[in-house]
Coordinates of C-alpha atoms and ligand atoms in Angstrom, one line a residue:
M1 CA 0.6 -5.8 9.6
T2 CA 4.0 -7.7 8.9
P3 CA 5.4 -7.1 6.0
S4 CA 4.4 -3.7 7.0
F5 CA 4.4 0.3 5.7
G6 CA 7.2 1.4 8.3
L7 CA 5.2 4.4 9.3
H8 CA 2.1 2.6 10.5
E9 CA 4.8 1.1 13.3
I10 CA 7.3 4.2 13.6
E11 CA 4.8 6.9 14.3
P12 CA 3.1 4.9 16.9
L13 CA 6.1 4.1 18.4
A14 CA 7.2 7.8 18.8
A15 CA 4.1 8.4 20.3
G16 CA 4.9 5.9 23.2
A17 CA 2.5 3.3 22.1
R18 CA 2.8 -0.4 21.9
V19 CA 2.4 -2.0 18.7
T20 CA 1.5 -5.5 17.9
K21 CA 2.0 -6.5 14.4
V22 CA -0.5 -9.3 12.5
P23 CA 1.7 -11.1 9.9
M24 CA -0.1 -11.6 6.6
T25 CA -0.5 -15.4 5.2
T26 CA 1.8 -17.3 3.7
D27 CA 0.3 -16.7 0.1
M28 CA 0.4 -13.0 1.3
G29 CA -3.1 -12.7 2.0
F30 CA -4.8 -10.5 4.9
D31 CA -4.8 -13.3 7.8
I32 CA -8.8 -12.2 8.7
P33 CA -9.2 -14.7 11.8
A34 CA -5.9 -13.3 13.2
L35 CA -7.2 -9.6 12.1
E36 CA -10.1 -10.3 14.2
A37 CA -8.5 -11.9 17.1
A38 CA -6.5 -8.4 17.2
L39 CA -9.3 -6.5 17.2
A40 CA -11.3 -8.5 19.9
T41 CA -8.5 -7.3 22.4
G42 CA -9.8 -3.9 21.9
P43 CA -6.6 -2.0 20.7
A44 CA -7.1 2.0 20.9
L45 CA -5.8 2.4 17.3
F46 CA -5.9 -0.3 14.4
F47 CA -3.9 0.8 11.4
L48 CA -4.9 -1.2 7.8
P49 CA -3.3 -0.8 4.6
S50 CA -5.6 -1.7 2.0
P51 CA -4.4 -2.3 -1.1
S52 CA -1.1 -3.1 1.6
N53 CA 2.2 -1.6 1.2
P54 CA 4.4 -3.6 0.4
V55 CA 2.6 -6.6 -0.4
G56 CA -0.1 -5.4 -2.9
A57 CA -3.4 -7.1 -1.5
A58 CA -6.5 -5.7 -0.9
L59 CA -9.4 -6.5 1.3
T60 CA -12.7 -7.8 -0.4
R61 CA -15.7 -6.3 0.9
S62 CA -16.8 -9.6 2.8
E63 CA -13.2 -9.8 4.3
L64 CA -13.5 -5.7 5.6
D65 CA -17.1 -6.1 6.5
R66 CA -15.9 -9.1 9.0
L67 CA -13.0 -6.3 10.4
V68 CA -15.8 -3.8 10.7
A69 CA -17.8 -6.2 12.9
A70 CA -15.0 -7.4 14.8
T71 CA -14.1 -3.7 16.1
R72 CA -14.9 -2.5 19.3
P73 CA -16.1 0.7 20.5
Q74 CA -13.0 1.9 21.9
T75 CA -10.9 1.1 18.5
L76 CA -10.2 3.6 16.1
F77 CA -10.0 1.8 12.9
V78 CA -7.7 3.5 10.1
L79 CA -8.0 2.4 6.5
D80 CA -4.9 3.6 4.8
E81 CA -6.0 3.7 0.8
A82 CA -3.0 5.1 -0.4
Y83 CA -3.1 2.6 -3.4
F84 CA -7.0 3.0 -3.5
E85 CA -6.9 4.3 -7.2
Y86 CA -5.1 1.1 -8.3
M87 CA -7.8 -1.1 -6.9
E88 CA -9.5 -3.7 -9.4
E89 CA -13.2 -2.6 -10.5
G90 CA -16.1 -3.5 -7.9
Q91 CA -13.6 -3.8 -5.2
T92 CA -15.1 -2.5 -2.0
D93 CA -13.4 0.9 -0.8
G94 CA -13.5 2.3 2.8
M95 CA -14.8 5.9 1.7
T96 CA -18.1 4.1 0.4
L97 CA -18.2 2.6 4.1
V98 CA -18.0 6.1 5.2
R99 CA -20.4 7.5 3.4
S100 CA -23.1 5.1 4.2
G101 CA -22.5 6.0 7.8
N102 CA -21.5 2.3 8.5
F103 CA -17.7 2.7 9.3
P104 CA -16.6 4.1 12.7
S105 CA -13.4 5.2 11.4
I106 CA -11.1 7.0 9.5
V107 CA -10.2 6.4 5.9
L108 CA -6.9 7.9 4.4
R109 CA -6.2 8.9 0.9
T110 CA -3.1 10.7 -0.9
F111 CA -1.9 12.5 -3.8
S112 CA 1.6 10.7 -3.5
K113 CA 0.7 7.7 -5.5
A114 CA -1.7 7.5 -8.5
Y115 CA -1.4 11.6 -8.7
G116 CA 2.0 11.6 -8.8
L117 CA 2.3 14.7 -6.5
A118 CA 4.6 13.3 -3.5
G119 CA 6.7 16.0 -3.4
L120 CA 4.1 18.2 -2.4
R121 CA 2.8 16.3 0.5
V122 CA -0.8 16.2 0.2
G123 CA -3.3 13.9 1.2
Y124 CA -6.5 13.8 3.5
A125 CA -8.7 11.9 5.7
T126 CA -12.5 11.5 5.6
C127 CA -14.5 10.2 8.9
F128 CA -18.3 10.2 9.1
N129 CA -18.1 11.1 12.7
P130 CA -17.8 14.8 13.3
E131 CA -16.0 14.3 16.8
I132 CA -13.1 12.1 15.2
A133 CA -12.9 14.9 12.4
R134 CA -13.0 17.4 15.2
I135 CA -9.8 15.6 17.1
V136 CA -7.9 15.0 14.0
A137 CA -8.6 18.8 13.1
A138 CA -7.3 20.0 16.8
A139 CA -4.2 17.6 16.3
K140 CA -2.7 18.2 13.0
P141 CA -0.5 21.1 12.8
P142 CA -1.8 24.6 12.2
F143 CA 0.1 24.8 8.5
N144 CA 0.3 21.6 7.2
V145 CA -1.0 21.8 3.5
N146 CA 0.7 24.8 1.5
A147 CA -1.5 26.9 -0.9
A148 CA 0.6 25.3 -4.1
A149 CA 0.0 22.0 -2.7
Q150 CA -3.7 22.7 -2.5
V151 CA -3.9 24.2 -5.8
A152 CA -2.3 21.3 -7.6
A153 CA -4.6 18.6 -5.7
V154 CA -7.4 20.1 -6.9
A155 CA -6.2 20.4 -10.3
A156 CA -5.2 16.8 -10.2
L157 CA -8.5 15.5 -8.8
A158 CA -10.3 17.6 -11.8
D159 CA -8.3 15.6 -14.1
Q160 CA -9.6 12.0 -13.8
Q161 CA -8.9 11.3 -17.3
W162 CA -5.1 11.7 -17.0
M163 CA -4.8 9.5 -13.6
K164 CA -7.1 6.6 -15.1
Q165 CA -4.8 6.7 -18.2
S166 CA -1.7 6.5 -15.8
V167 CA -3.3 3.5 -13.6
E168 CA -4.2 1.6 -16.8
R169 CA -0.7 1.9 -18.6
I170 CA 0.9 1.0 -14.8
K171 CA -1.8 -2.3 -14.7
T172 CA -0.9 -3.3 -18.1
E173 CA 2.9 -3.3 -17.4
R174 CA 2.3 -4.6 -13.7
A175 CA 0.7 -8.0 -15.6
R176 CA 3.7 -8.0 -17.9
L177 CA 6.3 -7.7 -15.2
A178 CA 4.5 -10.2 -13.2
R179 CA 4.8 -12.6 -16.1
G180 CA 8.1 -12.1 -16.1
L181 CA 8.8 -12.6 -13.0
D182 CA 7.0 -15.7 -12.7
E183 CA 9.1 -16.8 -16.0
L184 CA 12.4 -16.2 -13.9
G185 CA 11.0 -18.9 -11.2
V186 CA 10.1 -15.9 -9.1
F187 CA 7.0 -15.8 -6.8
T188 CA 5.2 -12.5 -6.8
A189 CA 2.5 -11.4 -4.5
S190 CA -0.9 -10.5 -6.6
S191 CA -0.9 -6.8 -6.6
Q192 CA -3.4 -3.9 -6.7
T193 CA -0.9 -1.3 -6.6
N194 CA 1.8 0.2 -8.8
F195 CA 4.4 -2.1 -7.5
L196 CA 5.4 -5.9 -7.3
F197 CA 6.6 -7.5 -4.2
F198 CA 8.7 -10.6 -4.9
R199 CA 10.8 -13.5 -3.1
T200 CA 13.7 -15.1 -4.6
T201 CA 16.1 -18.0 -3.1
L202 CA 19.0 -14.9 -2.8
P203 CA 18.5 -12.4 0.3
S204 CA 17.1 -9.3 -0.8
E205 CA 19.8 -7.1 0.1
H206 CA 22.3 -9.2 -2.5
I207 CA 19.2 -8.6 -5.0
A208 CA 19.0 -4.8 -4.3
K209 CA 22.7 -4.4 -4.3
A210 CA 23.3 -6.3 -7.8
L211 CA 20.5 -4.4 -9.4
L212 CA 22.0 -1.1 -7.9
S213 CA 25.1 -1.6 -9.7
D214 CA 23.0 -1.7 -12.5
G215 CA 21.6 1.4 -11.8
I216 CA 18.4 -0.1 -10.6
I217 CA 16.7 0.8 -7.3
V218 CA 14.3 -1.3 -5.6
K219 CA 13.2 -1.8 -1.9
P220 CA 14.8 -5.0 -0.4
W221 CA 12.7 -5.9 3.0
R222 CA 14.4 -6.4 6.2
E223 CA 11.8 -7.2 8.4
A224 CA 12.4 -10.8 10.1
G225 CA 10.8 -13.8 7.9
Y226 CA 11.0 -11.3 4.7
E227 CA 14.3 -11.1 4.1
N228 CA 14.3 -12.7 0.5
W229 CA 11.5 -10.4 -0.5
V230 CA 11.8 -7.1 -2.6
R231 CA 9.4 -4.3 -3.6
V232 CA 9.8 -2.9 -7.3
T233 CA 8.0 0.0 -8.6
I234 CA 6.5 -0.6 -11.8
G235 CA 8.1 1.5 -14.3
T236 CA 8.2 2.1 -18.0
P237 CA 7.9 -0.7 -20.6
K238 CA 11.8 0.0 -21.5
Q239 CA 12.5 0.2 -17.5
N240 CA 10.5 -2.9 -16.4
D241 CA 12.4 -5.0 -19.3
R242 CA 15.9 -3.8 -17.9
V243 CA 14.8 -5.0 -14.4
L244 CA 13.8 -8.4 -16.0
A245 CA 17.1 -8.8 -18.0
S246 CA 19.5 -7.7 -15.1
L247 CA 17.3 -10.2 -12.4
N248 CA 18.0 -13.1 -15.1
H249 CA 21.6 -12.4 -14.8
I250 CA 21.6 -12.0 -11.0
L251 CA 19.5 -15.0 -10.8
N252 CA 20.6 -17.4 -13.5
G253 CA 24.0 -16.1 -14.6
A254 CA 22.6 -15.1 -17.8
S255 CA 23.8 -12.4 -19.7
Ligands
PLP1 C1 2.8 6.5 0.4 C2 1.8 5.9 1.6 C3 1.0 7.0 2.6 C4 1.1 8.3 2.7 O1 2.2 8.9 1.8 P1 2.3 10.4 2.0 O2 3.2 10.5 0.7 O3 2.6 10.9 3.4 O4 0.7 11.0 1.5 C5 0.7 6.3 3.1 N1 0.2 4.9 3.4 C6 0.9 4.0 2.7 C7 0.8 2.6 2.4 C8 1.8 4.6 1.7 O5 2.9 3.7 1.1

């Protein structure tokens, strides 16, 4: 996808693959017909993040069904659900499809986002097909998740209440930050993640530099066609207020 999570491109390129990227629609949704067309060419691997990083959009059930239906037998469909925990209630998820046996694919999850354990480097993949599981297990490094990370991951999974409370806090702040950006005249893509992706009239590098000089780190997008887009992670209420005040200053010269 473009705009995309860098590793979805870098890892296959490092393995010598040819990578084709499918752009999001202009209003930052998934371009289902274009994705169906890409799947019809029968790629070996099809990577799709839902919810998307950096955009924030998540596939609906019918969109996911259409993509699964368009997947040819030679294609391994990898659904990256790094932001699964932030998805709206009633949204579909790949794991449910995997469990039903109707999703000939891999679903990726991580403890790096909603569980806050990025430094421990722990996540997992699920799939229904034992042959795919065997191949993934054979290809992974033998010592890939350390014992401390495994203990922390199990404990994190057991404390769903903490995770859900923190997700709720982020959703509340995300809505408030989105409203604030809207009031600044900034276009923000709708998000089911812990970040917002927005476009301003200025180059993203300029925005990022100006915010940095104010002590705020954001991610300026650099992919062609998205150079005015910035990804900002949802912070505490105080931090989000600072982002809005600083952006107001940068965009409107307000003090
Ligand atoms: C963060 C992220 C991951 C995984 O992160 P790890 O820390 O390596 O588990 C995967 N995909 C997307 C889209 C992400 O944003």
